[in-house]
Amino acid sequence: MMLLEVSRVETFYGASQALFGVELDVAEGEVVALMGRNGMGKTTTIRSIMGLTPARSGSVRFKGSAIEKRSPHRIARLGLGLVPEGRRCFPNLTVEENLVAAARKGRWTLKSVNELFPRLAERRDQMARTLSGGEQQMLAIGRALMTDPDLLILDEATEGLAPVIRHDIWAVIRKLKDGGQSILVVDKTLAELLPSADRCVVLEKGATVWRGRPDELTAEIQDRYLGV
């Protein structure tokens, strides 16, 4: 079953066009990597999916229903869980308060999130603002899971994190994948991203320029669209 379908999406910031016909889809139980150099439209695509920067044209369908005209909170309630770039935890709430603030009945509970991230259990009464960057990312992922999402969206999953923390985050992503969680993920670390992905979508100047399996992403394509 196709969970998310983005077709010919064009998005503007005021008079400035940012997306020029983005195409991507995510099937149930699939991990899709959204890739591209900085400034090519990855975050804007995610914002368009979530209704934060609505598409001016094109369509966004989730579980078969059009959502491009819906408000962000209604989109989230349909089963999309966003881990935004920069984490954005509630700084003056404790770890546990951050988690329960977004909780919905479903597969994910405080117990299961703490089992996934033992470090969060250790810091349950600590204010989020005092956590390290890696711990805040764990909290942001845990908070999104507490909404019981059908599709988890990770924008810059490991940006700015120490290698050992990146390793832990990717281990969690693989565990979620093995458990059947559908994921749309943005990240720059190809060595860790590609083994975790079932398919890749590459953006260039706000448009989809390549789609395929990780093993089809040749060195030439990487150099053309992903190289510095």
Coordinates of C-alpha atoms in Angstrom, one line a residue:
M1 CA 0.0 0.0 0.0
M2 CA 1.3 3.5 -0.9
L3 CA 1.2 5.6 2.3
L4 CA 2.4 9.0 1.0
E5 CA 2.1 10.3 -2.5
V6 CA 3.5 13.7 -3.4
S7 CA 2.8 14.7 -7.0
R8 CA 4.0 17.8 -9.0
V9 CA 4.2 20.0 -5.8
E10 CA 5.1 23.6 -6.3
T11 CA 5.6 25.8 -3.2
F12 CA 6.4 29.4 -2.7
Y13 CA 7.7 31.7 0.0
G14 CA 5.9 34.9 -0.8
A15 CA 6.7 35.6 -4.5
S16 CA 9.8 33.3 -4.4
Q17 CA 9.2 29.8 -5.7
A18 CA 11.1 27.1 -3.8
L19 CA 9.7 23.8 -5.2
F20 CA 9.2 23.2 -8.9
G21 CA 7.2 19.9 -9.2
V22 CA 8.5 17.6 -6.5
E23 CA 7.5 13.9 -6.9
L24 CA 8.0 11.3 -4.2
D25 CA 6.1 8.5 -2.5
V26 CA 6.6 6.2 0.5
A27 CA 5.0 2.7 0.7
E28 CA 3.9 1.1 3.9
G29 CA 6.8 -0.3 5.9
E30 CA 9.3 1.4 3.6
V31 CA 12.3 3.8 4.4
V32 CA 12.8 6.5 1.8
A33 CA 15.8 8.8 1.8
L34 CA 15.1 12.3 0.6
M35 CA 18.5 13.6 -0.6
G36 CA 20.1 16.7 -2.2
R37 CA 22.7 19.4 -1.5
N38 CA 21.9 22.2 1.0
G39 CA 19.2 24.6 -0.2
M40 CA 17.7 22.2 -2.8
G41 CA 14.3 22.0 -1.2
K42 CA 14.3 19.0 1.2
T43 CA 13.0 20.9 4.3
T44 CA 10.5 22.8 2.2
T45 CA 9.2 19.5 0.8
I46 CA 8.7 18.3 4.3
R47 CA 7.0 21.5 5.3
S48 CA 4.7 21.2 2.3
I49 CA 3.8 17.6 3.3
M50 CA 3.0 18.7 6.9
G51 CA 1.1 21.9 5.8
L52 CA 3.5 24.2 7.4
T53 CA 4.3 25.9 4.1
P54 CA 1.4 24.7 2.0
A55 CA 1.9 23.8 -1.6
R56 CA 0.4 26.3 -4.1
S57 CA -0.2 23.5 -6.7
G58 CA 0.2 19.8 -7.0
S59 CA -1.1 17.2 -4.6
V60 CA -0.1 15.5 -1.3
R61 CA -2.0 12.3 -0.5
F62 CA -1.8 10.3 2.7
K63 CA -3.4 6.9 2.9
G64 CA -5.3 7.8 -0.3
S65 CA -6.8 11.1 1.0
A66 CA -5.7 14.6 -0.2
I67 CA -4.1 16.6 2.6
E68 CA -2.5 19.5 0.9
K69 CA -5.3 21.9 2.0
R70 CA -5.4 20.7 5.6
S71 CA -4.0 22.5 8.6
P72 CA -0.8 21.1 10.2
H73 CA -2.4 19.9 13.3
R74 CA -5.1 18.0 11.3
I75 CA -2.4 16.5 9.1
A76 CA -0.4 15.3 12.2
R77 CA -3.6 13.7 13.6
L78 CA -3.9 11.6 10.5
G79 CA -0.7 9.7 11.5
L80 CA 2.3 11.8 10.4
G81 CA 5.0 12.3 13.0
L82 CA 7.6 15.0 12.4
V83 CA 11.1 15.2 13.9
P84 CA 12.0 18.7 12.7
E85 CA 15.4 20.0 11.8
G86 CA 16.9 21.5 15.0
R87 CA 14.9 19.2 17.3
R88 CA 12.8 21.9 18.9
C89 CA 12.0 20.2 22.2
F90 CA 10.0 22.1 24.8
P91 CA 13.0 23.5 26.8
N92 CA 11.2 24.2 30.1
L93 CA 9.5 20.8 30.3
T94 CA 11.2 17.6 31.6
V95 CA 12.0 14.7 29.4
E96 CA 8.9 12.8 30.5
E97 CA 6.7 15.9 30.1
N98 CA 7.9 16.3 26.5
L99 CA 7.0 12.8 25.8
V100 CA 3.5 12.7 27.4
A101 CA 2.6 16.1 25.9
A102 CA 2.3 14.6 22.5
A103 CA 1.1 11.1 23.5
R104 CA -1.8 9.3 21.7
K105 CA -3.0 5.8 22.4
G106 CA -1.3 3.3 20.3
R107 CA 1.8 1.2 19.9
W108 CA 4.1 3.6 21.6
T109 CA 4.1 4.3 25.4
L110 CA 6.6 5.8 27.8
K111 CA 7.8 2.3 28.6
S112 CA 8.5 1.4 24.9
V113 CA 10.1 4.7 24.1
N114 CA 12.3 4.4 27.2
E115 CA 13.3 0.9 26.1
L116 CA 14.2 2.3 22.7
F117 CA 16.2 5.1 24.3
P118 CA 17.4 4.1 27.8
R119 CA 19.2 7.4 28.2
L120 CA 15.8 9.2 28.2
A121 CA 14.7 7.0 31.1
E122 CA 17.8 7.9 33.0
R123 CA 16.9 11.6 32.4
R124 CA 13.2 11.5 32.8
D125 CA 13.0 14.4 35.4
Q126 CA 15.7 16.5 33.7
M127 CA 14.7 19.7 31.8
A128 CA 15.0 19.3 28.1
R129 CA 17.1 22.5 27.7
T130 CA 19.9 20.8 29.8
L131 CA 20.2 17.8 27.5
S132 CA 23.0 17.3 25.0
G133 CA 22.3 17.7 21.3
G134 CA 22.2 13.9 20.9
E135 CA 19.9 13.5 23.8
Q136 CA 17.6 16.2 22.5
Q137 CA 17.4 14.3 19.2
M138 CA 16.5 11.1 21.0
L139 CA 13.8 13.0 22.8
A140 CA 12.5 14.6 19.5
I141 CA 12.3 11.1 18.0
G142 CA 10.6 9.7 21.1
R143 CA 8.1 12.5 21.2
A144 CA 7.2 11.9 17.5
L145 CA 6.8 8.2 18.2
M146 CA 4.4 8.9 21.1
T147 CA 2.0 10.3 18.5
D148 CA 1.8 6.8 17.2
P149 CA 2.6 7.8 13.6
D150 CA 2.0 5.7 10.5
L151 CA 4.7 7.7 8.8
L152 CA 7.7 9.1 10.7
I153 CA 9.5 12.0 9.1
L154 CA 13.0 12.8 10.1
D155 CA 14.5 16.1 8.9
E156 CA 18.3 16.0 9.3
A157 CA 18.3 12.9 11.5
T158 CA 21.9 13.2 12.7
E159 CA 23.0 16.7 11.8
G160 CA 25.7 18.1 14.1
L161 CA 25.8 15.0 16.3
A162 CA 29.0 13.2 17.5
P163 CA 29.8 10.0 15.7
V164 CA 28.9 7.8 18.6
I165 CA 25.5 9.4 18.9
R166 CA 24.9 9.2 15.1
H167 CA 25.7 5.5 15.4
D168 CA 23.0 5.1 18.1
I169 CA 20.4 7.1 16.1
W170 CA 21.0 5.0 13.0
A171 CA 20.7 1.8 15.1
V172 CA 17.3 3.0 16.3
I173 CA 16.2 3.8 12.8
R174 CA 17.2 0.3 11.6
K175 CA 15.3 -1.1 14.6
L176 CA 12.2 0.9 13.7
K177 CA 12.5 -0.3 10.1
D178 CA 12.8 -3.9 11.2
G179 CA 9.6 -3.3 13.2
G180 CA 7.7 -2.2 10.0
Q181 CA 7.7 1.6 10.7
S182 CA 7.4 3.7 7.5
I183 CA 10.0 6.5 7.5
L184 CA 10.9 9.4 5.3
V185 CA 14.4 10.6 6.3
V186 CA 16.7 13.4 5.4
D187 CA 20.4 13.2 6.2
K188 CA 23.8 14.0 4.7
T189 CA 25.8 11.0 5.9
L190 CA 25.4 8.7 2.9
A191 CA 27.5 5.9 4.4
E192 CA 24.9 5.5 7.2
L193 CA 21.8 6.7 5.3
L194 CA 22.0 4.4 2.2
P195 CA 22.2 1.1 4.0
S196 CA 19.0 2.0 6.0
A197 CA 17.0 3.1 2.9
D198 CA 14.8 1.0 0.6
R199 CA 14.6 3.8 -2.0
C200 CA 16.1 7.3 -2.6
V201 CA 14.7 10.5 -4.0
V202 CA 17.1 13.2 -5.0
L203 CA 16.2 16.9 -5.3
E204 CA 18.0 19.5 -7.3
K205 CA 16.9 23.2 -7.3
G206 CA 13.5 22.3 -5.9
A207 CA 12.6 19.5 -8.3
T208 CA 12.9 15.7 -8.2
V209 CA 15.7 14.7 -10.5
W210 CA 16.3 11.1 -9.6
R211 CA 14.5 8.2 -7.9
G212 CA 15.7 4.6 -7.4
R213 CA 17.2 2.0 -5.0
P214 CA 20.4 2.8 -3.1
D215 CA 22.3 0.2 -5.2
E216 CA 21.4 2.2 -8.3
L217 CA 22.8 5.4 -6.9
T218 CA 26.0 5.4 -8.9
A219 CA 29.2 7.5 -8.1
E220 CA 28.3 9.6 -11.2
I221 CA 24.9 10.5 -9.8
Q222 CA 26.3 11.1 -6.4
D223 CA 28.9 13.5 -7.8
R224 CA 26.4 15.3 -10.0
Y225 CA 23.7 15.8 -7.4
L226 CA 25.1 15.2 -4.0
G227 CA 28.8 16.2 -4.2
V228 CA 30.1 19.4 -2.6

